Amino acid sequence: MNRSLARSNIYRMLSRLFHYPDKKFRSFLRDGQWQKELWESLNILDEKYFAGCFEDLTSNCSAEKMASPQEMAIEHERLFSDSLSTIDNGSGYMQDILSVLPEKMRSSVRSVGDFGKKGEAAENSVSGRTKVKTRCHVQKVKPNIQKAEFNVKKFEVMAVLAELESKAVCGEKIRLEEVQLDFLSKFIVPSVSIFCEEVIENSTLDFYRTIGFLAREFVKFEENYLGIPEEKDTS
């Protein structure tokens, strides 16, 4: 596995871990295979940097510490929006990405917008309400805490772009690196840190706090890895 594919795997895993805790999701957590795959990918990038995040996450997913399905569902409801949303392939940033990709790569990126199919929504329906959670935002549960919004489907866009890069060569690879840098700096970095901080601060379950922490630290790593320039202090 190369570093680009490792990054792709981590982005997909982060998106998956914010999913509503339905039966399928709980089965996914219990299986444990995701932990092996996640650590393999994190280890390729930087074992020391991610060791603490991963240890905390796996500890909070143990049978002894894991909250009940009811507790997880209630907490997910409290923290995140219950609106089903998809990434619109006609939206500005999706069109920007598609415009710079070779035609043979565009279908892979367009597929990210297919999340809202009826079958998927029905599969995650609880008591007649759709529980597919892609557009997450933390509710304002404490005074002076602003509501933060972040669409976790953006992680899946980055996953696709990184996977395409892992298979590309020469100029095509360089162009995909530029597209990832642009997408990360415009559509993930400005909002994800606030989103993660409020999840960490406001969640009553260690599981969601550690996912927020891992997401925050991974995006910090990505900023350095892809080379997002630091903003200069003009004060």
CSV table of C-alpha atoms in Angstrom, one decimal:
chain,number,residue,atom,x,y,z
A,1,MET,CA,0.0,0.0,0.0
A,2,ASN,CA,1.4,3.4,-0.9
A,3,ARG,CA,0.8,6.6,1.0
A,4,SER,CA,-1.9,7.9,-1.3
A,5,LEU,CA,-3.9,4.8,-0.9
A,6,ALA,CA,-3.4,4.9,2.9
A,7,ARG,CA,-4.8,8.4,2.9
A,8,SER,CA,-7.7,7.4,0.8
A,9,ASN,CA,-8.5,4.6,3.3
A,10,ILE,CA,-8.4,6.9,6.3
A,11,TYR,CA,-10.7,9.4,4.7
A,12,ARG,CA,-13.3,6.7,3.9
A,13,MET,CA,-13.0,5.3,7.4
A,14,LEU,CA,-13.6,8.8,9.0
A,15,SER,CA,-16.7,9.3,6.9
A,16,ARG,CA,-17.9,5.8,8.0
A,17,LEU,CA,-17.3,6.4,11.7
A,18,PHE,CA,-19.6,9.4,11.7
A,19,HIS,CA,-22.4,7.3,10.3
A,20,TYR,CA,-25.6,6.9,12.3
A,21,PRO,CA,-25.3,3.9,14.7
A,22,ASP,CA,-27.8,1.6,13.0
A,23,LYS,CA,-27.6,-2.2,13.1
A,24,LYS,CA,-25.3,-2.3,10.1
A,25,PHE,CA,-22.9,0.2,11.6
A,26,ARG,CA,-22.8,-1.6,15.0
A,27,SER,CA,-22.0,-4.8,13.2
A,28,PHE,CA,-19.2,-3.0,11.4
A,29,LEU,CA,-17.8,-1.8,14.7
A,30,ARG,CA,-18.0,-5.3,16.4
A,31,ASP,CA,-16.2,-7.0,13.4
A,32,GLY,CA,-13.0,-5.2,14.3
A,33,GLN,CA,-11.5,-5.6,10.8
A,34,TRP,CA,-11.8,-1.8,10.4
A,35,GLN,CA,-9.3,-1.3,13.3
A,36,LYS,CA,-6.7,-3.4,11.5
A,37,GLU,CA,-7.2,-1.6,8.2
A,38,LEU,CA,-7.2,1.9,9.9
A,39,TRP,CA,-4.0,1.2,11.8
A,40,GLU,CA,-2.2,-0.2,8.8
A,41,SER,CA,-3.0,3.0,6.9
A,42,LEU,CA,-2.1,5.4,9.8
A,43,ASN,CA,1.1,3.4,10.4
A,44,ILE,CA,2.2,4.0,6.8
A,45,LEU,CA,1.7,7.7,7.2
A,46,ASP,CA,3.2,8.3,10.6
A,47,GLU,CA,3.2,5.6,13.4
A,48,LYS,CA,4.3,7.9,16.2
A,49,TYR,CA,2.0,10.8,15.3
A,50,PHE,CA,-1.2,8.7,15.2
A,51,ALA,CA,-0.4,6.1,17.9
A,52,GLY,CA,-2.2,7.9,20.7
A,53,CYS,CA,-5.3,8.7,18.6
A,54,PHE,CA,-5.7,5.2,17.5
A,55,GLU,CA,-5.1,3.7,21.0
A,56,ASP,CA,-7.8,5.9,22.4
A,57,LEU,CA,-10.3,5.1,19.6
A,58,THR,CA,-9.8,1.3,19.9
A,59,SER,CA,-10.0,1.5,23.7
A,60,ASN,CA,-13.4,3.3,23.5
A,61,CYS,CA,-14.6,0.7,21.0
A,62,SER,CA,-14.0,-2.2,23.4
A,63,ALA,CA,-17.0,-4.2,24.6
A,64,GLU,CA,-16.4,-2.9,28.2
A,65,LYS,CA,-16.4,0.8,27.2
A,66,MET,CA,-18.8,0.9,24.2
A,67,ALA,CA,-22.1,2.6,24.9
A,68,SER,CA,-25.4,0.8,24.3
A,69,PRO,CA,-27.1,1.2,20.9
A,70,GLN,CA,-29.7,3.4,22.5
A,71,GLU,CA,-27.1,5.6,24.1
A,72,MET,CA,-25.2,6.0,20.8
A,73,ALA,CA,-28.4,6.8,18.9
A,74,ILE,CA,-29.5,9.4,21.4
A,75,GLU,CA,-26.0,11.0,21.4
A,76,HIS,CA,-25.9,11.0,17.6
A,77,GLU,CA,-29.3,12.7,17.5
A,78,ARG,CA,-28.1,15.3,20.0
A,79,LEU,CA,-24.9,16.1,18.2
A,80,PHE,CA,-25.7,15.8,14.6
A,81,SER,CA,-28.3,16.9,12.1
A,82,ASP,CA,-30.8,14.3,11.0
A,83,SER,CA,-31.2,15.8,7.5
A,84,LEU,CA,-30.3,13.5,4.6
A,85,SER,CA,-28.1,15.4,2.2
A,86,THR,CA,-25.9,14.5,-0.7
A,87,ILE,CA,-23.1,16.2,-2.5
A,88,ASP,CA,-24.7,17.7,-5.5
A,89,ASN,CA,-22.7,17.0,-8.7
A,90,GLY,CA,-23.8,20.3,-10.0
A,91,SER,CA,-22.4,22.2,-7.0
A,92,GLY,CA,-19.6,24.6,-7.5
A,93,TYR,CA,-16.7,22.7,-6.0
A,94,MET,CA,-17.8,19.4,-7.6
A,95,GLN,CA,-17.8,21.1,-11.0
A,96,ASP,CA,-14.4,22.6,-10.2
A,97,ILE,CA,-13.0,19.2,-9.5
A,98,LEU,CA,-14.6,17.6,-12.5
A,99,SER,CA,-13.3,20.3,-14.8
A,100,VAL,CA,-9.6,19.5,-14.1
A,101,LEU,CA,-9.9,15.7,-14.2
A,102,PRO,CA,-9.5,13.6,-17.3
A,103,GLU,CA,-12.8,12.2,-18.4
A,104,LYS,CA,-11.9,8.6,-17.4
A,105,MET,CA,-11.6,9.8,-13.8
A,106,ARG,CA,-14.7,11.8,-13.5
A,107,SER,CA,-17.2,9.0,-13.0
A,108,SER,CA,-15.3,8.0,-9.8
A,109,VAL,CA,-15.8,11.4,-8.3
A,110,ARG,CA,-19.4,11.7,-9.5
A,111,SER,CA,-20.2,8.5,-7.6
A,112,VAL,CA,-19.7,10.2,-4.3
A,113,GLY,CA,-23.0,12.1,-5.0
A,114,ASP,CA,-24.9,8.9,-5.2
A,115,PHE,CA,-25.2,8.5,-1.4
A,116,GLY,CA,-28.9,9.5,-1.3
A,117,LYS,CA,-30.4,6.6,-3.2
A,118,LYS,CA,-33.7,5.4,-1.9
A,119,GLY,CA,-32.3,2.0,-1.0
A,120,GLU,CA,-29.7,3.5,1.2
A,121,ALA,CA,-32.2,5.8,2.9
A,122,ALA,CA,-34.6,3.0,3.5
A,123,GLU,CA,-31.9,0.8,4.9
A,124,ASN,CA,-31.1,3.4,7.6
A,125,SER,CA,-34.7,4.3,8.4
A,126,VAL,CA,-35.7,4.2,12.1
A,127,SER,CA,-39.3,4.7,13.1
A,128,GLY,CA,-40.1,6.2,9.7
A,129,ARG,CA,-37.4,8.9,10.0
A,130,THR,CA,-34.3,8.8,7.8
A,131,LYS,CA,-31.1,8.3,9.7
A,132,VAL,CA,-28.5,8.6,7.0
A,133,LYS,CA,-26.2,11.3,8.4
A,134,THR,CA,-24.0,13.0,5.9
A,135,ARG,CA,-24.5,16.6,6.7
A,136,CYS,CA,-23.5,16.8,10.3
A,137,HIS,CA,-23.6,19.8,12.6
A,138,VAL,CA,-23.1,20.1,16.3
A,139,GLN,CA,-26.1,21.4,18.1
A,140,LYS,CA,-25.7,24.5,20.2
A,141,VAL,CA,-25.8,22.8,23.6
A,142,LYS,CA,-23.8,25.3,25.6
A,143,PRO,CA,-23.9,29.1,25.9
A,144,ASN,CA,-21.5,30.9,23.5
A,145,ILE,CA,-20.9,27.8,21.4
A,146,GLN,CA,-21.6,28.5,17.8
A,147,LYS,CA,-23.2,25.8,15.7
A,148,ALA,CA,-20.6,24.2,13.4
A,149,GLU,CA,-21.4,22.5,10.2
A,150,PHE,CA,-19.4,20.1,8.2
A,151,ASN,CA,-20.5,17.6,5.5
A,152,VAL,CA,-18.6,14.4,6.1
A,153,LYS,CA,-19.1,13.4,2.4
A,154,LYS,CA,-16.3,15.7,1.7
A,155,PHE,CA,-14.0,13.1,3.2
A,156,GLU,CA,-15.2,10.7,0.6
A,157,VAL,CA,-14.4,13.1,-2.2
A,158,MET,CA,-10.8,13.3,-0.9
A,159,ALA,CA,-10.8,9.5,-0.6
A,160,VAL,CA,-11.6,9.2,-4.3
A,161,LEU,CA,-9.1,11.8,-5.3
A,162,ALA,CA,-6.3,10.2,-3.2
A,163,GLU,CA,-7.1,6.7,-4.6
A,164,LEU,CA,-7.0,8.1,-8.2
A,165,GLU,CA,-3.6,9.7,-7.4
A,166,SER,CA,-2.3,6.3,-6.1
A,167,LYS,CA,-2.7,4.9,-9.6
A,168,ALA,CA,-1.6,7.9,-11.6
A,169,VAL,CA,1.8,8.7,-13.0
A,170,CYS,CA,3.8,11.7,-14.1
A,171,GLY,CA,1.7,14.8,-15.0
A,172,GLU,CA,-1.6,13.2,-14.1
A,173,LYS,CA,-0.3,12.5,-10.6
A,174,ILE,CA,0.9,16.0,-10.1
A,175,ARG,CA,-2.4,17.4,-11.3
A,176,LEU,CA,-4.3,15.2,-8.8
A,177,GLU,CA,-2.1,16.4,-6.0
A,178,GLU,CA,-3.0,20.0,-6.9
A,179,VAL,CA,-6.7,19.2,-7.0
A,180,GLN,CA,-6.5,17.6,-3.6
A,181,LEU,CA,-4.6,20.6,-2.1
A,182,ASP,CA,-7.2,23.0,-3.5
A,183,PHE,CA,-10.2,20.9,-2.3
A,184,LEU,CA,-8.7,20.4,1.2
A,185,SER,CA,-7.8,24.1,1.7
A,186,LYS,CA,-11.2,25.4,0.4
A,187,PHE,CA,-13.7,22.9,1.6
A,188,ILE,CA,-12.4,20.9,4.5
A,189,VAL,CA,-9.8,23.0,6.5
A,190,PRO,CA,-12.0,26.1,7.0
A,191,SER,CA,-14.8,24.2,8.8
A,192,VAL,CA,-13.5,20.8,10.0
A,193,SER,CA,-11.5,22.1,13.0
A,194,ILE,CA,-14.5,23.9,14.5
A,195,PHE,CA,-16.7,20.9,13.8
A,196,CYS,CA,-14.2,18.5,15.5
A,197,GLU,CA,-13.6,20.8,18.5
A,198,GLU,CA,-17.3,21.1,19.2
A,199,VAL,CA,-17.7,17.3,18.9
A,200,ILE,CA,-14.8,16.8,21.3
A,201,GLU,CA,-16.1,19.4,23.8
A,202,ASN,CA,-19.8,18.6,23.7
A,203,SER,CA,-20.1,14.9,23.3
A,204,THR,CA,-20.9,12.9,26.4
A,205,LEU,CA,-19.6,9.7,24.8
A,206,ASP,CA,-15.8,8.9,24.5
A,207,PHE,CA,-16.5,7.2,21.2
A,208,TYR,CA,-17.5,10.4,19.4
A,209,ARG,CA,-14.9,12.5,21.2
A,210,THR,CA,-12.1,10.2,20.0
A,211,ILE,CA,-13.5,10.2,16.4
A,212,GLY,CA,-13.5,14.0,16.5
A,213,PHE,CA,-9.9,14.0,17.8
A,214,LEU,CA,-8.7,11.6,15.1
A,215,ALA,CA,-10.4,13.6,12.3
A,216,ARG,CA,-8.9,16.8,13.6
A,217,GLU,CA,-5.4,15.4,13.9
A,218,PHE,CA,-5.6,13.7,10.5
A,219,VAL,CA,-6.6,16.9,8.7
A,220,LYS,CA,-3.7,18.7,10.5
A,221,PHE,CA,-1.4,16.0,9.1
A,222,GLU,CA,-2.9,16.5,5.6
A,223,GLU,CA,-2.3,20.2,5.7
A,224,ASN,CA,1.4,19.5,6.2
A,225,TYR,CA,1.5,16.6,3.8
A,226,LEU,CA,-0.1,18.4,0.9
A,227,GLY,CA,1.7,21.6,1.7
A,228,ILE,CA,-1.1,24.1,2.6
A,229,PRO,CA,0.8,27.4,3.2
A,230,GLU,CA,0.3,29.0,6.6
A,231,GLU,CA,-1.6,32.3,6.7
A,232,LYS,CA,0.6,35.2,7.5
A,233,ASP,CA,-0.2,37.4,10.5
A,234,THR,CA,-0.9,40.8,9.1
A,235,SER,CA,-1.8,42.4,12.5
